[in-house]
GROMACS .gro file of C-alpha atoms in nm:
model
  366
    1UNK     CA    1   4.403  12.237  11.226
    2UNK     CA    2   4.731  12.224  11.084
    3UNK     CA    3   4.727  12.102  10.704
    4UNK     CA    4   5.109  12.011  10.706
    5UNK     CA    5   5.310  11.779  10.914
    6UNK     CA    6   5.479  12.042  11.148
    7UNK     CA    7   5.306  12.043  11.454
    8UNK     CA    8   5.197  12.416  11.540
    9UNK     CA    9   5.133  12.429  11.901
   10UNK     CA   10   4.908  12.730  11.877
   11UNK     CA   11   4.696  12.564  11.617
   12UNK     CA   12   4.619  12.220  11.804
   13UNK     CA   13   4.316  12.160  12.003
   14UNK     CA   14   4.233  12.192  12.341
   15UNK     CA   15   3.930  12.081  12.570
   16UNK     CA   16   3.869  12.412  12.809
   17UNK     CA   17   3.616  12.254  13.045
   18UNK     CA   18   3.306  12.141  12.850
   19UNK     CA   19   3.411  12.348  12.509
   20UNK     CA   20   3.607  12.155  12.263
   21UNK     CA   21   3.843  12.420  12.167
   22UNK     CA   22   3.976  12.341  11.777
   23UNK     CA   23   4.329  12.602  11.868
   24UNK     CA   24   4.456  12.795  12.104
   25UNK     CA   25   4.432  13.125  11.984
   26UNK     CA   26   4.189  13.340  12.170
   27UNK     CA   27   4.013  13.682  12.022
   28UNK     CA   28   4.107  13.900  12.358
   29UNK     CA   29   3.858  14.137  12.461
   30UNK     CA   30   3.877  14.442  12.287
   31UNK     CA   31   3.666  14.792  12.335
   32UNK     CA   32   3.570  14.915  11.974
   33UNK     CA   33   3.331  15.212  12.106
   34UNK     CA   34   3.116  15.141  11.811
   35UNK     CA   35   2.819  15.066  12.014
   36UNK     CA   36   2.610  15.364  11.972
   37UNK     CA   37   2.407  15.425  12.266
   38UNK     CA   38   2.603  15.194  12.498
   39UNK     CA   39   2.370  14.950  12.285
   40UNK     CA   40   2.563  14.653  12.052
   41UNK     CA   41   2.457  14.757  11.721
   42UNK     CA   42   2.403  14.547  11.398
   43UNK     CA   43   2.749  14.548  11.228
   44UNK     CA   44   2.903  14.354  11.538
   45UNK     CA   45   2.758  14.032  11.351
   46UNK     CA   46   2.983  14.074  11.043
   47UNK     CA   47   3.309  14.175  11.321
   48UNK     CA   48   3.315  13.899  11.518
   49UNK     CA   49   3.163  13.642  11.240
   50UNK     CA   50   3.447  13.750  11.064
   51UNK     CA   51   3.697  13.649  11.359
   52UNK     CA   52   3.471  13.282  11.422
   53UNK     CA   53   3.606  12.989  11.371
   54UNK     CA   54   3.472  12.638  11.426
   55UNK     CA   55   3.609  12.539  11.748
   56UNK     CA   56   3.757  12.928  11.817
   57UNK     CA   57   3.725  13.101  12.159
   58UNK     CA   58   3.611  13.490  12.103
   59UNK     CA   59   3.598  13.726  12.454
   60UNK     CA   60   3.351  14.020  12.370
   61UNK     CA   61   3.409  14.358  12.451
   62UNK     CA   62   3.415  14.482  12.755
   63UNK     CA   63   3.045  14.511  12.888
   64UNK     CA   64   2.900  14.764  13.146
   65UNK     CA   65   2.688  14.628  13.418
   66UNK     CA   66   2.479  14.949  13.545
   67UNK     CA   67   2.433  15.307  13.472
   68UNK     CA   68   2.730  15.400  13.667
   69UNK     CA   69   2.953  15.146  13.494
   70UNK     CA   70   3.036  15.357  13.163
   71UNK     CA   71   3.309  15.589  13.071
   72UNK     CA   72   3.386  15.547  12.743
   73UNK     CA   73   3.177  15.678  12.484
   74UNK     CA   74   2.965  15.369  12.282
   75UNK     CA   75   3.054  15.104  12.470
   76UNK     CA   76   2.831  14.837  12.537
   77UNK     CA   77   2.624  14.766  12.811
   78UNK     CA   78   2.455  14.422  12.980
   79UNK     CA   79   2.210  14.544  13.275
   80UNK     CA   80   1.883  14.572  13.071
   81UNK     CA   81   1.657  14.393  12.850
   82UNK     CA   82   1.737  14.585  12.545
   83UNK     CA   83   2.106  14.578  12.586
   84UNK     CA   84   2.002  14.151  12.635
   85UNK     CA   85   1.833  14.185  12.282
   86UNK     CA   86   2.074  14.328  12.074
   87UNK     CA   87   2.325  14.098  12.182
   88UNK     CA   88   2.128  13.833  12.058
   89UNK     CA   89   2.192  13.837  11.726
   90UNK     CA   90   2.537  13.864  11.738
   91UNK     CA   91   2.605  13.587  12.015
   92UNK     CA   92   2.372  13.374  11.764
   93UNK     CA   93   2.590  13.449  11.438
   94UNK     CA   94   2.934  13.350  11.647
   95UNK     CA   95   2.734  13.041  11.758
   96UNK     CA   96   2.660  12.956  11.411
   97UNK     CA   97   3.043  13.003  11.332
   98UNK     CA   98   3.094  12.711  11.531
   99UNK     CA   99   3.285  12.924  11.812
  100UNK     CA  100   3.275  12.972  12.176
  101UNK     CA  101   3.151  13.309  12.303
  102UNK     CA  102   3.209  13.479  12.653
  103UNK     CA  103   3.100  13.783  12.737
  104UNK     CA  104   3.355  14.036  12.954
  105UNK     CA  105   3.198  14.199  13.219
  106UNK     CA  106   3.285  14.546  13.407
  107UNK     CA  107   3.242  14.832  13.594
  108UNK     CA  108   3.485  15.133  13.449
  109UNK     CA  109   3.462  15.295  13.870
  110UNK     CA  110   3.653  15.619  13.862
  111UNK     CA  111   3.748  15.599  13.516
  112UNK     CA  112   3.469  15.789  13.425
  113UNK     CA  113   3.329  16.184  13.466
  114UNK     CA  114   2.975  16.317  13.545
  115UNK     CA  115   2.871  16.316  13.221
  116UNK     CA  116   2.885  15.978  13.178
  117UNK     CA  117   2.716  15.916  13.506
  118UNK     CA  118   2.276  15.894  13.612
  119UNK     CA  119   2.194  16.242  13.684
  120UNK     CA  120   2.519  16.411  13.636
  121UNK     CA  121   2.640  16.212  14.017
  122UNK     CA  122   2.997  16.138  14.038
  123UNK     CA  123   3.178  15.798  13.969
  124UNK     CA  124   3.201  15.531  14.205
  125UNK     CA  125   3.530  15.353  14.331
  126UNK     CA  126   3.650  15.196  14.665
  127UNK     CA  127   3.810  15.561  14.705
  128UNK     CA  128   3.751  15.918  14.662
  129UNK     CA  129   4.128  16.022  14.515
  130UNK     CA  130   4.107  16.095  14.131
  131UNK     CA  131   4.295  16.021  13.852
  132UNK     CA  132   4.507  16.309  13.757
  133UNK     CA  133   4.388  16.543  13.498
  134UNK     CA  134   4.550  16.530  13.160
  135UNK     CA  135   4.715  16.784  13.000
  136UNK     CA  136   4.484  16.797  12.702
  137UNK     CA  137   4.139  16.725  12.887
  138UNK     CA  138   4.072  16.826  13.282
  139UNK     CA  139   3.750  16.683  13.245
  140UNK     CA  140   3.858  16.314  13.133
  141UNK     CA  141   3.830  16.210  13.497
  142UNK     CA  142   3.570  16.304  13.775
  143UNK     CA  143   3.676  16.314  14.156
  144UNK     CA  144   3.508  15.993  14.260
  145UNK     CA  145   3.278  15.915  14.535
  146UNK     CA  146   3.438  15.634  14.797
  147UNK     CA  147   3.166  15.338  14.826
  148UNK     CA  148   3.009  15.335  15.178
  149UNK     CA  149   3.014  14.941  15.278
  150UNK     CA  150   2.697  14.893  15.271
  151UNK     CA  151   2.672  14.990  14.898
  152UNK     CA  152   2.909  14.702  14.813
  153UNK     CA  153   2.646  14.444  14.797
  154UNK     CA  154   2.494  14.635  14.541
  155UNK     CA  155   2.733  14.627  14.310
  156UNK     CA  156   2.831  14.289  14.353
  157UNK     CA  157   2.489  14.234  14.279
  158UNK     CA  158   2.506  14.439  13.964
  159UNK     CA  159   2.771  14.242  13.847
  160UNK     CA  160   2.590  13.877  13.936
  161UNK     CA  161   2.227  14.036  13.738
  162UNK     CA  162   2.488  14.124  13.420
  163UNK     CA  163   2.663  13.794  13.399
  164UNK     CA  164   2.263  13.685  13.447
  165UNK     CA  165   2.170  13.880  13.132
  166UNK     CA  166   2.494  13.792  12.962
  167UNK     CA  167   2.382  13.424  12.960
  168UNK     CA  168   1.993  13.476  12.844
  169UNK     CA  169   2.187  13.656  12.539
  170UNK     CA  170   2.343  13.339  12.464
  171UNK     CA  171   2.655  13.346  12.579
  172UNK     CA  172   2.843  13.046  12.684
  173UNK     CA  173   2.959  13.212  12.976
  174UNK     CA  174   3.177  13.555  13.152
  175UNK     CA  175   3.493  13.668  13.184
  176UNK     CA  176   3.510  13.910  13.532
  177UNK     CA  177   3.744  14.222  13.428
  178UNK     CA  178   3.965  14.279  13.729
  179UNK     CA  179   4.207  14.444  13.495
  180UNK     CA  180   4.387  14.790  13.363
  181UNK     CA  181   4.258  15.004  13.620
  182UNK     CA  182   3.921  14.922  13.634
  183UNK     CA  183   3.670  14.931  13.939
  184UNK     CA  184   3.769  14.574  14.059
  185UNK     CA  185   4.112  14.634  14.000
  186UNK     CA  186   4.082  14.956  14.210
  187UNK     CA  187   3.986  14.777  14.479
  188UNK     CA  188   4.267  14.507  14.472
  189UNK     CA  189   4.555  14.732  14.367
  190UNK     CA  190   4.738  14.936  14.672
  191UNK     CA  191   4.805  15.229  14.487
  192UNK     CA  192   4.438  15.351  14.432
  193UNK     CA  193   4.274  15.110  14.757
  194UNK     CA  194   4.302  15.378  15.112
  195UNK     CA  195   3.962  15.179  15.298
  196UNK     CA  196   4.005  15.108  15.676
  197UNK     CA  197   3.724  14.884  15.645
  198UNK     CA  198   3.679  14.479  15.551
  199UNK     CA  199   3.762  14.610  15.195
  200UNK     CA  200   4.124  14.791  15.266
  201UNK     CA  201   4.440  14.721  15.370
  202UNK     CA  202   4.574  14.372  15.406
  203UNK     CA  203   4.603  14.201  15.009
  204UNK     CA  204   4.317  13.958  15.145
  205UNK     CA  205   4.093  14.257  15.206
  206UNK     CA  206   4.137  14.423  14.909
  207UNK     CA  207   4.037  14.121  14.712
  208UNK     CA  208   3.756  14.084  14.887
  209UNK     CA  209   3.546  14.270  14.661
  210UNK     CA  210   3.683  14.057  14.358
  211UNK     CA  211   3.644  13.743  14.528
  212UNK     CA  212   3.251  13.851  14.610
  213UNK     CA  213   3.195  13.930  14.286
  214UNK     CA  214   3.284  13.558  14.170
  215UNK     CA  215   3.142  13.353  14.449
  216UNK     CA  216   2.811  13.597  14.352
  217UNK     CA  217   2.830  13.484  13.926
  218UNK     CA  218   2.912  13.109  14.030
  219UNK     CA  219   2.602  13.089  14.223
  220UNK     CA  220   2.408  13.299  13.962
  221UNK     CA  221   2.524  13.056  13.641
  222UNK     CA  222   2.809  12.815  13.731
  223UNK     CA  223   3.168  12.834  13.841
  224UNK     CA  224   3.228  12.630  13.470
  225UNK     CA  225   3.121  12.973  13.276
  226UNK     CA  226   3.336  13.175  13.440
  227UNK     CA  227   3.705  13.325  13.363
  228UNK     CA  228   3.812  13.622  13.496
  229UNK     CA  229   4.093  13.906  13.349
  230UNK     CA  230   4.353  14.050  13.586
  231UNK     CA  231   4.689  14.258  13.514
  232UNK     CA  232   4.873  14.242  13.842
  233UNK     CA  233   5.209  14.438  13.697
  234UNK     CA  234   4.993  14.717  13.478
  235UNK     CA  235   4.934  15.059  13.639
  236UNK     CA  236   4.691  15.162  13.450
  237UNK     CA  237   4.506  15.481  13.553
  238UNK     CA  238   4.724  15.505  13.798
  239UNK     CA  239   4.622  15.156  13.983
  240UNK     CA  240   4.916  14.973  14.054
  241UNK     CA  241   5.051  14.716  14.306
  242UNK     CA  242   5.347  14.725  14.603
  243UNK     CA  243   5.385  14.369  14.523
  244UNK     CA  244   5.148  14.265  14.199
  245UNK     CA  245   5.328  13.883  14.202
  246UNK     CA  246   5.142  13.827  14.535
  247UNK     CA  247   4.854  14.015  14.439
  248UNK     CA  248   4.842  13.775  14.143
  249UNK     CA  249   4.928  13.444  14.348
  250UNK     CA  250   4.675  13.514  14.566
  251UNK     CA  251   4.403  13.582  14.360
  252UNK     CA  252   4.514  13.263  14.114
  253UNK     CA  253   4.506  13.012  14.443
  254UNK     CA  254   4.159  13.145  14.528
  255UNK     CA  255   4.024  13.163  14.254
  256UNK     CA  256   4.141  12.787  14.160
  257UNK     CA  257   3.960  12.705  14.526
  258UNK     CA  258   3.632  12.901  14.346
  259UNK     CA  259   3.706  12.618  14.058
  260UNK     CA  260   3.609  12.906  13.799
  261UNK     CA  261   3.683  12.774  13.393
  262UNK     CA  262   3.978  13.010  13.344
  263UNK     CA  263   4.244  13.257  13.465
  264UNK     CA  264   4.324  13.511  13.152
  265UNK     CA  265   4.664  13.694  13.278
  266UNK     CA  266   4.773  13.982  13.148
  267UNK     CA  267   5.175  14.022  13.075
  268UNK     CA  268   5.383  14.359  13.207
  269UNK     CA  269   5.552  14.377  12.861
  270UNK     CA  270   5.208  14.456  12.722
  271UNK     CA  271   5.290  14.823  12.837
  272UNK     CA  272   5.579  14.804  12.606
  273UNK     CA  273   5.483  14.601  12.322
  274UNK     CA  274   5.670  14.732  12.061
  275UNK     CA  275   5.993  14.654  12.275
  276UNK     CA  276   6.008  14.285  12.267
  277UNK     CA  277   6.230  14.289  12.542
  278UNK     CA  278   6.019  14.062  12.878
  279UNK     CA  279   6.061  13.725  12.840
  280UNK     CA  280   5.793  13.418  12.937
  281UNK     CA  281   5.865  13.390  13.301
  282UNK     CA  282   5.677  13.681  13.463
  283UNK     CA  283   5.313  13.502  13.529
  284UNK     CA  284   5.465  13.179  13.592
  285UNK     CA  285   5.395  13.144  13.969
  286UNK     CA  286   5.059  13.236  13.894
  287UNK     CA  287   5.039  12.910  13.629
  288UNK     CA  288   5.180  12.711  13.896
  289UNK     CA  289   4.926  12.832  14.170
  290UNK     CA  290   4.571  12.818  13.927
  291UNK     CA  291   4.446  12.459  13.839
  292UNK     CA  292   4.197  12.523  13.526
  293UNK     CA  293   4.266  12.668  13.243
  294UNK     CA  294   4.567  12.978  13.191
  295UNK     CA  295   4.528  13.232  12.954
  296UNK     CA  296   4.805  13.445  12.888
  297UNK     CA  297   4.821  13.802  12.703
  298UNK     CA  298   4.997  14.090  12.611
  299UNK     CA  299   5.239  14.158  12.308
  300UNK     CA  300   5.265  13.790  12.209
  301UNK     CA  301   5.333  13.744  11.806
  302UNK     CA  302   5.318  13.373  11.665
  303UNK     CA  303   5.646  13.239  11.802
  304UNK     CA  304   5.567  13.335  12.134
  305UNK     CA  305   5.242  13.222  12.135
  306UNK     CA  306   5.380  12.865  12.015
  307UNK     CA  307   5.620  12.898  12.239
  308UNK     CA  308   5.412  12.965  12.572
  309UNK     CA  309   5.184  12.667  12.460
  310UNK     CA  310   5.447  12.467  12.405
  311UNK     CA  311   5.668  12.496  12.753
  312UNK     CA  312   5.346  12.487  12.923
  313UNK     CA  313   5.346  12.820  12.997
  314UNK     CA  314   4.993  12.909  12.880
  315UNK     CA  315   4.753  12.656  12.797
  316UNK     CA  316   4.570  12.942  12.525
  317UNK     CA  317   4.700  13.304  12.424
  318UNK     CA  318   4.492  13.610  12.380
  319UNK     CA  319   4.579  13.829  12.091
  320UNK     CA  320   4.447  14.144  12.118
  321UNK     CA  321   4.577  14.424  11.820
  322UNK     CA  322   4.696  14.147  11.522
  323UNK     CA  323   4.323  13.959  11.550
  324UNK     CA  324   4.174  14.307  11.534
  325UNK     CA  325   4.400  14.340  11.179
  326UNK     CA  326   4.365  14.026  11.071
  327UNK     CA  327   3.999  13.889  11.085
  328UNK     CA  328   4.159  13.516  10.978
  329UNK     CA  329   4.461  13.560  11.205
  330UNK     CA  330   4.420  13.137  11.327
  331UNK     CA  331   4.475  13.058  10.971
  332UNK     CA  332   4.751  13.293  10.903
  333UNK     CA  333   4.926  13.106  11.222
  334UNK     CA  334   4.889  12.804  11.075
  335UNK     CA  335   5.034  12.874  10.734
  336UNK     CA  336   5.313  13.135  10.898
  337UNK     CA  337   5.144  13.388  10.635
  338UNK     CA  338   5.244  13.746  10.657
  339UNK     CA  339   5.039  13.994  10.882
  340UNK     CA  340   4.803  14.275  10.786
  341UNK     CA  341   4.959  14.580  11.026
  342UNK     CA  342   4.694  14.758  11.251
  343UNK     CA  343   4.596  15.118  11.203
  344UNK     CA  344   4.614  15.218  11.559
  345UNK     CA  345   4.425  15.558  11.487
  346UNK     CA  346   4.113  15.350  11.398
  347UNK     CA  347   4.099  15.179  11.706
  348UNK     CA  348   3.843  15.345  11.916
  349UNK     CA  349   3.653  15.581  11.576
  350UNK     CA  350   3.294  15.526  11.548
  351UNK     CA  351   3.326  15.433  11.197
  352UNK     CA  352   3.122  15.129  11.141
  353UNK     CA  353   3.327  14.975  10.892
  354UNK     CA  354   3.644  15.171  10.834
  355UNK     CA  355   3.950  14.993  11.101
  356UNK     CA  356   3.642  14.731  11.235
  357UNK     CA  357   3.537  14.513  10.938
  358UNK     CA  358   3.734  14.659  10.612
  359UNK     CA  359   4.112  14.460  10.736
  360UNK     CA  360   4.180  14.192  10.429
  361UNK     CA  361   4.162  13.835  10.440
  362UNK     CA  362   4.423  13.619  10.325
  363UNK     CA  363   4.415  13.555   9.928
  364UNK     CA  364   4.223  13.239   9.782
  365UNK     CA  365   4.557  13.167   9.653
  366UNK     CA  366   4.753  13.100   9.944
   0.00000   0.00000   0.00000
């Protein structure tokens, strides 16, 4: 990719499986609450088109797989037919683009309220403590409603018919969220996890529910279409870990025995990314312990990025905040161009175009 004689490790290529990956820079998976209706709308095409490139690897938004999966306003969801349809289009324009295209998967569990919920009901997690209030909204977060065991199933289920629709969509594949707090997360994080049953306790029973939720998708569409997201150090609405390097060990050797396509990491310094202070050693046992492909993220700027590729640290590196302000950030790697600086207060706005598709390109010029 490089059109010089300096070898940029971000921008060489790399074979992820059966995708022929042209660089190593990866378009993390990014909630945009644009999706009106929990439905992808139309002017997704021109935001991810403009963030394709031949031989690129793009991670979609996060996904909802059931009615009780949402609790953000306009995000997307994958568990019907519709949601199957208007993802079409957009998985088709990426395609065209020449890039890969997975689609994250998730259930938001008691990150949610009853108005976000079928019939008013209250969230679902593997516990019934709640999130504390916050100071500027009591209602953010609903008590949640503990998961009997036999209800399990059902949402591992959920998540194997979603990765199901996600592939009649067109996708090339799924990444699993298990991170930030989420309902998988919940489970495997010994903070928020208090069950006495097969899903409690011990690290290996607490990933249990994870771990069912993969064997379930490889079955459904292929252990080679399937990554999965996890953030071991984060504590995240209030889910965090005793011991998240074990937590993240473990899950890495087993999911390497699962033979899934990738293991997307998340960094602790992403909590404090304007800092710059954590340096590339803190997912390092889990590189050592997962055999596919290791995707690192959180806070990493070019030289990082070259850097992690480059020790072996990572074999690809998610960027998350500069690809959402730059639209041609693989390009501005390559030629060490300057940045455009994200508006962080356009994030999450509805706006269909203002802080989603209006961020410049680089000049013809340069």
């Amino acid at each position: 990719m490089s059109t010089n004689s300096e070898v940029i490790p971000l921008c060489t290529s790399y074979q992820m499986g059966t995708f022929n990956l042209s660089h190593r820079i990866v378009l993390a998976p990014l909630t945009r609450n644009r999706s009106y209706g929990f439905i992808a709308q139309p002017h997704a095409i021109l935001y991810y088109t403009q963030r394709a490139t031949n031989g690129g690897f793009l991670i979609s938004e996060a996904c909802g797989i059931s009615p009780t999966a949402q609790g953000y306003p306009d995000t997307p969801g994958i568990w019907t037919k519709e949601h199957v349809q208007a993802w079409k289009p957009i998985v088709d324009a990426v395609h065209a683009k020449g890039s890969v295209f997975f689609c994250q998967i998730w259930h938001g569990g008691r990150v949610s309220n009853h108005g976000y919920q079928p019939n008013g009901q209250s969230p679902i997690s593997c516990t019934d403590k709640p999130i504390t209030p916050l100071a500027d909204d009591s209602s953010r977060f609903s008590t949640p409603r503990r998961l009997r065991t036999d209800e399990i199933p059902l949402v591992v289920n959920d998540f194997r018919l979603a990765a199901r629709n996600a592939m009649e969509a067109g996708f090339d594949g799924v990444e699993i969220h298990g991170a930030h707090g989420y309902l998988i997360d919940q489970f495997m994080k010994d903070q928020v996890n208090d069950r006495t049953d097969i899903c409690g306790g011990s690290l290996e029973n607490r990933c249990r529910f994870a771990l069912e939720v993969v064997e379930a998708i490889i079955k459904e569409i292929g252990a080679d279409r399937v990554g999965f997201r996890i953030s071991p150090y984060a504590d995240y609405m209030e889910a965090g870990d005793s011991n998240p390097e074990a937590l993240g060990v473990y899950m890495a050797k087993s999911l390497s025995k699962y033979g899934i396509l990738y293991f997307h990491a998340v960094e602790p310094r992403m909590i404090n990314v304007e800092e710059k202070e954590c340096c590339h050693e803190n997912l390092l046992s889990m590189r050592k312990a997962f055999k596919g492909t290791f995707i690192v993220a959180g806070g990493y700027d070019r030289e990082e990025g070259n850097r992690a590729v480059a020790s072996g640290y990572a074999d690809l590196v998610a960027y998350g905040r500069w690809f959402l302000a730059n639209p041609d950030l693989p390009k501005r790697f390559e030629l060490n161009a300057s940045l455009n600086k994200y508006q962080r207060d356009t994030f999450y706005t509805s706006d269909p175009v203002v802080g989603y598709t209006d961020y410049p390109f680089l000049e013809n010029e340069i």
